[in-house]
Short mmCIF file of C-alpha atoms in Angstrom, two decimals:
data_model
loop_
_atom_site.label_atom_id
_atom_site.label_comp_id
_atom_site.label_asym_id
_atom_site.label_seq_id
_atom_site.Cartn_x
_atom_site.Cartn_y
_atom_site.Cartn_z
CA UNK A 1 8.03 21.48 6.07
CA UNK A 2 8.01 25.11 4.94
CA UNK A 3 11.66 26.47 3.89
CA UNK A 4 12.73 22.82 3.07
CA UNK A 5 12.36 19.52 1.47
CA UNK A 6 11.35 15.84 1.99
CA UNK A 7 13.20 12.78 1.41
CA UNK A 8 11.16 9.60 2.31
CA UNK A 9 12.77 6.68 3.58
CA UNK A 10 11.18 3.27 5.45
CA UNK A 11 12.58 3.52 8.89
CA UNK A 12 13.25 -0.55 9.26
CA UNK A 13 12.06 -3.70 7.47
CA UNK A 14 9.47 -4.27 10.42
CA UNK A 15 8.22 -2.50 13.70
CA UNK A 16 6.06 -4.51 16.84
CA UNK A 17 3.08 -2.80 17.82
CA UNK A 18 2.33 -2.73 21.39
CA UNK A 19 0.42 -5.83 20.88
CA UNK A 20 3.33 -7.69 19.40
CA UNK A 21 1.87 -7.97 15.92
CA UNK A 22 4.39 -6.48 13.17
CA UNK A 23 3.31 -3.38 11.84
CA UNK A 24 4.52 -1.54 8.93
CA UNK A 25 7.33 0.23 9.60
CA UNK A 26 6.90 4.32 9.99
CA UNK A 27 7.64 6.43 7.26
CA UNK A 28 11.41 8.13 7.84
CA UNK A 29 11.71 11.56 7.06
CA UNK A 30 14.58 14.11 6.98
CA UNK A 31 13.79 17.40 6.47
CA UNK A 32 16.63 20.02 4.71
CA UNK A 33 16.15 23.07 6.05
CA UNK A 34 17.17 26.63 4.89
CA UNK A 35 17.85 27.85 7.57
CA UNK A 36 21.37 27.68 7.79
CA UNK A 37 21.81 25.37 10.72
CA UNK A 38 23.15 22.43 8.35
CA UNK A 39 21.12 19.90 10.24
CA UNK A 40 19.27 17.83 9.10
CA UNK A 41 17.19 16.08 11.43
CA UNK A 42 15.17 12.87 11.20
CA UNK A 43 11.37 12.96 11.88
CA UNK A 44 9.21 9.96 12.76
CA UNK A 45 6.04 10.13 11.09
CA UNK A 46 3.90 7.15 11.62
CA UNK A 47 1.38 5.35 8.47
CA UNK A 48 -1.82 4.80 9.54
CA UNK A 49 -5.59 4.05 8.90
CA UNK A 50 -8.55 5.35 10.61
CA UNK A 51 -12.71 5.22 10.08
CA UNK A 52 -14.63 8.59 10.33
CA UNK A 53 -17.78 7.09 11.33
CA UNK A 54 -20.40 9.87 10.77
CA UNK A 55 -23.87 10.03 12.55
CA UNK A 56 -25.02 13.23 11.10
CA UNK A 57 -23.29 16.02 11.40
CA UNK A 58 -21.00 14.20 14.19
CA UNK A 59 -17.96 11.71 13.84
CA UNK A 60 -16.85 9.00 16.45
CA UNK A 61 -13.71 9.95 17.86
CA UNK A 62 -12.35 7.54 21.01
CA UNK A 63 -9.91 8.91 23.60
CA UNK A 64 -6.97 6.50 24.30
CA UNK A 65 -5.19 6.41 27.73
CA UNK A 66 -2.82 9.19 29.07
CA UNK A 67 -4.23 10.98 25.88
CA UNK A 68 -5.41 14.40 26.25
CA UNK A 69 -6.57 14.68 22.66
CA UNK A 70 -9.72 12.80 21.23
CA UNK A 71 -8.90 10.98 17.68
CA UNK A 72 -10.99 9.21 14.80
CA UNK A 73 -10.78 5.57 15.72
CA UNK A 74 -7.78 4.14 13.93
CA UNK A 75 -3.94 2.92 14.37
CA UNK A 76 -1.06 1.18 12.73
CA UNK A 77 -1.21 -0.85 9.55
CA UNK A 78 0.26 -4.32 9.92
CA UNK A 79 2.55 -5.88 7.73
CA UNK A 80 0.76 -7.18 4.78
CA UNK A 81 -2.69 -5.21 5.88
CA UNK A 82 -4.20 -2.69 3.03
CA UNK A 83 -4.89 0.06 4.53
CA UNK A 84 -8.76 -0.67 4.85
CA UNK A 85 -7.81 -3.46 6.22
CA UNK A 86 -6.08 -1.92 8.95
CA UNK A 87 -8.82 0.81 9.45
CA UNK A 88 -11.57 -1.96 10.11
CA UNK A 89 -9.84 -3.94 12.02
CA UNK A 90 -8.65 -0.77 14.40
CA UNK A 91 -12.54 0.48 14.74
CA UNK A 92 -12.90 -3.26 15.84
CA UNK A 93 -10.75 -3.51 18.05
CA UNK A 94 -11.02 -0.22 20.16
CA UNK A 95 -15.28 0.19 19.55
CA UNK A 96 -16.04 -3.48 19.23
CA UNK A 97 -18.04 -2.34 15.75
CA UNK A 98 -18.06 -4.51 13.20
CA UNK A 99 -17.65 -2.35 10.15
CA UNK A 100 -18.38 -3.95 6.62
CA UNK A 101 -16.03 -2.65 3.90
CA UNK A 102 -18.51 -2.25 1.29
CA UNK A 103 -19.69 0.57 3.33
CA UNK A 104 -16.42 2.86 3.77
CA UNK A 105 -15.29 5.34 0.75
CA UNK A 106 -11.86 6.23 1.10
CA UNK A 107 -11.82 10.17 2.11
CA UNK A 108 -8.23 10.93 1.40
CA UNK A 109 -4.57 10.27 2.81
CA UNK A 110 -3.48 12.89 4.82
CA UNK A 111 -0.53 14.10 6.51
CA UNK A 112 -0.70 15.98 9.83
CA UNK A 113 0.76 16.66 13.20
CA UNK A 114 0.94 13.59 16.00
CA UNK A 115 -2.51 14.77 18.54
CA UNK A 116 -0.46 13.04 20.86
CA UNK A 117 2.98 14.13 20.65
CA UNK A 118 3.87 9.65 19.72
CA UNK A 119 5.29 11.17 16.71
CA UNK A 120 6.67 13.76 14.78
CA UNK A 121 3.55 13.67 12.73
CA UNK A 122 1.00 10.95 10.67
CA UNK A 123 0.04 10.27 7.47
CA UNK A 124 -3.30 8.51 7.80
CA UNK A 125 -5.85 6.76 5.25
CA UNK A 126 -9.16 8.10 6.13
CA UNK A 127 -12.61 6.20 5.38
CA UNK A 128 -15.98 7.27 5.83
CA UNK A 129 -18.26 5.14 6.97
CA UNK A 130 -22.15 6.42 7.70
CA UNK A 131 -23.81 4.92 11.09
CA UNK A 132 -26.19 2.29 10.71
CA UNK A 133 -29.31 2.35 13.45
CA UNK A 134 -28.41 -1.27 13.03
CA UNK A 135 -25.18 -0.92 14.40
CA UNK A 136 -24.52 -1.32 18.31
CA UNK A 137 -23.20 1.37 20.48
CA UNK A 138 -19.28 1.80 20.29
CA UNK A 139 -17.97 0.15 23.36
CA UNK A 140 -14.33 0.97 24.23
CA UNK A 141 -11.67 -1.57 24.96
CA UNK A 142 -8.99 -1.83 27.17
CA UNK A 143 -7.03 0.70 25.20
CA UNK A 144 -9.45 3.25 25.07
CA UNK A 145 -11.19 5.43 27.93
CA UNK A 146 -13.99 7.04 26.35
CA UNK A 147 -15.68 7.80 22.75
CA UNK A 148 -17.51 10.77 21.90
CA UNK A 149 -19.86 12.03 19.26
CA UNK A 150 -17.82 14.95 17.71
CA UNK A 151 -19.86 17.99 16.83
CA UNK A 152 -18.07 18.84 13.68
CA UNK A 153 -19.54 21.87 12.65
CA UNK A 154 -18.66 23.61 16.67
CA UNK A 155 -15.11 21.61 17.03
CA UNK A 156 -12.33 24.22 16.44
CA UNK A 157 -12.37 25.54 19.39
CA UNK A 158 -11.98 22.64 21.54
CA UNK A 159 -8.33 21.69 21.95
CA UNK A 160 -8.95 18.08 22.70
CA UNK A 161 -9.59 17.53 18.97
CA UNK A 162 -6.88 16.09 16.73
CA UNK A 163 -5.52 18.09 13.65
CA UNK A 164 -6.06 15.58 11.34
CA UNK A 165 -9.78 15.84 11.90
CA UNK A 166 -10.29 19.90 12.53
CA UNK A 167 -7.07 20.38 9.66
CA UNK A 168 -7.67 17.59 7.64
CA UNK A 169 -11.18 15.41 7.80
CA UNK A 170 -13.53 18.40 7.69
CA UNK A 171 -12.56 20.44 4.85
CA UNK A 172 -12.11 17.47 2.91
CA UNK A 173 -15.20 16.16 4.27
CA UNK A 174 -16.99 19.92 2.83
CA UNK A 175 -14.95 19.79 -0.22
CA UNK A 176 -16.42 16.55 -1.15
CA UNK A 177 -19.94 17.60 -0.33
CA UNK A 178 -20.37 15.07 2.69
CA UNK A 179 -20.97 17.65 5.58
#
């Protein structure tokens, strides 16, 4: 946060996902500012894992309902998941892909603003994972309303697309030589 500090706490010994699974609890942050208010208020910022599944010069990204943003396919980590763990299983469960592990690199971890507005922001472990002709078409679940191939060198100015991916993903992405 500019003009403060971070102190890191775990919010609670366990969360439930929607699902009812337990999921590792968020990350609890309070932020000091300087600005004089003395207030020092708590932020949510949920820990997550998510697959950048490049075809290209494109990325899967899935739309979730009442979501206006589109976002790299990914969610929660479970209690007792690693996070690639948690990545694989996510692209499972909302693309029906079955993603071997062997064949994601771990991009980064990366903190950035909630797309939508769940949280006060993310901190997400990002794989890459290049698209197989072997590999089906994504089909979305029951959580998810549509995917899209992501044009990620034309994306900025579309405002459906998440910050982690435009603020995050791609420069990483460039600085490592991978787009």
């Amino acid at each position: 946060e500019p003009g403060g500090r971070r102190v890191g706490s775990e919010r609670g010994r366990r969360a439930r996902s929607k699902g009812g699974r337990d999921v590792a609890p968020s990350i609890q942050c309070v932020v000091a500012r300087r600005d004089g208010s003395g207030r020092y208020p708590d932020r949510v910022i949920f820990n997550l894992a998510a697959v950048c599944l490049m075809r290209g010069r494109t990325c899967l990204n899935v739309r979730k309902k009442g979501a206006d943003h589109v976002i790299l396919p990914g969610g929660k980590i479970e209690l007792g998941e690693t996070p690639l763990e948690a990545a694989i299983r996510e692209a499972r469960e909302e693309t029906r892909l079955v993603l071997d592990p062997a064949d994601l690199t771990h991009l980064g971890t990366f903190d950035a603003p909630a797309a939508n507005h769940d949280a006060d922001g993310i901190r997400c472990a990002v794989y890459v994972c290049n698209w197989r002709e072997i590999l089906p078409e994504p089909v979305p679940d029951s959580e998810i309303v549509e995917y899209e191939w992501t044009d990620l060198d034309h994306c900025y100015d579309d405002v459906r697309q998440a910050p982690l991916l435009c603020d995050r993903v791609i420069p990483a992405l460039r600085q490592q030589g991978l787009l």
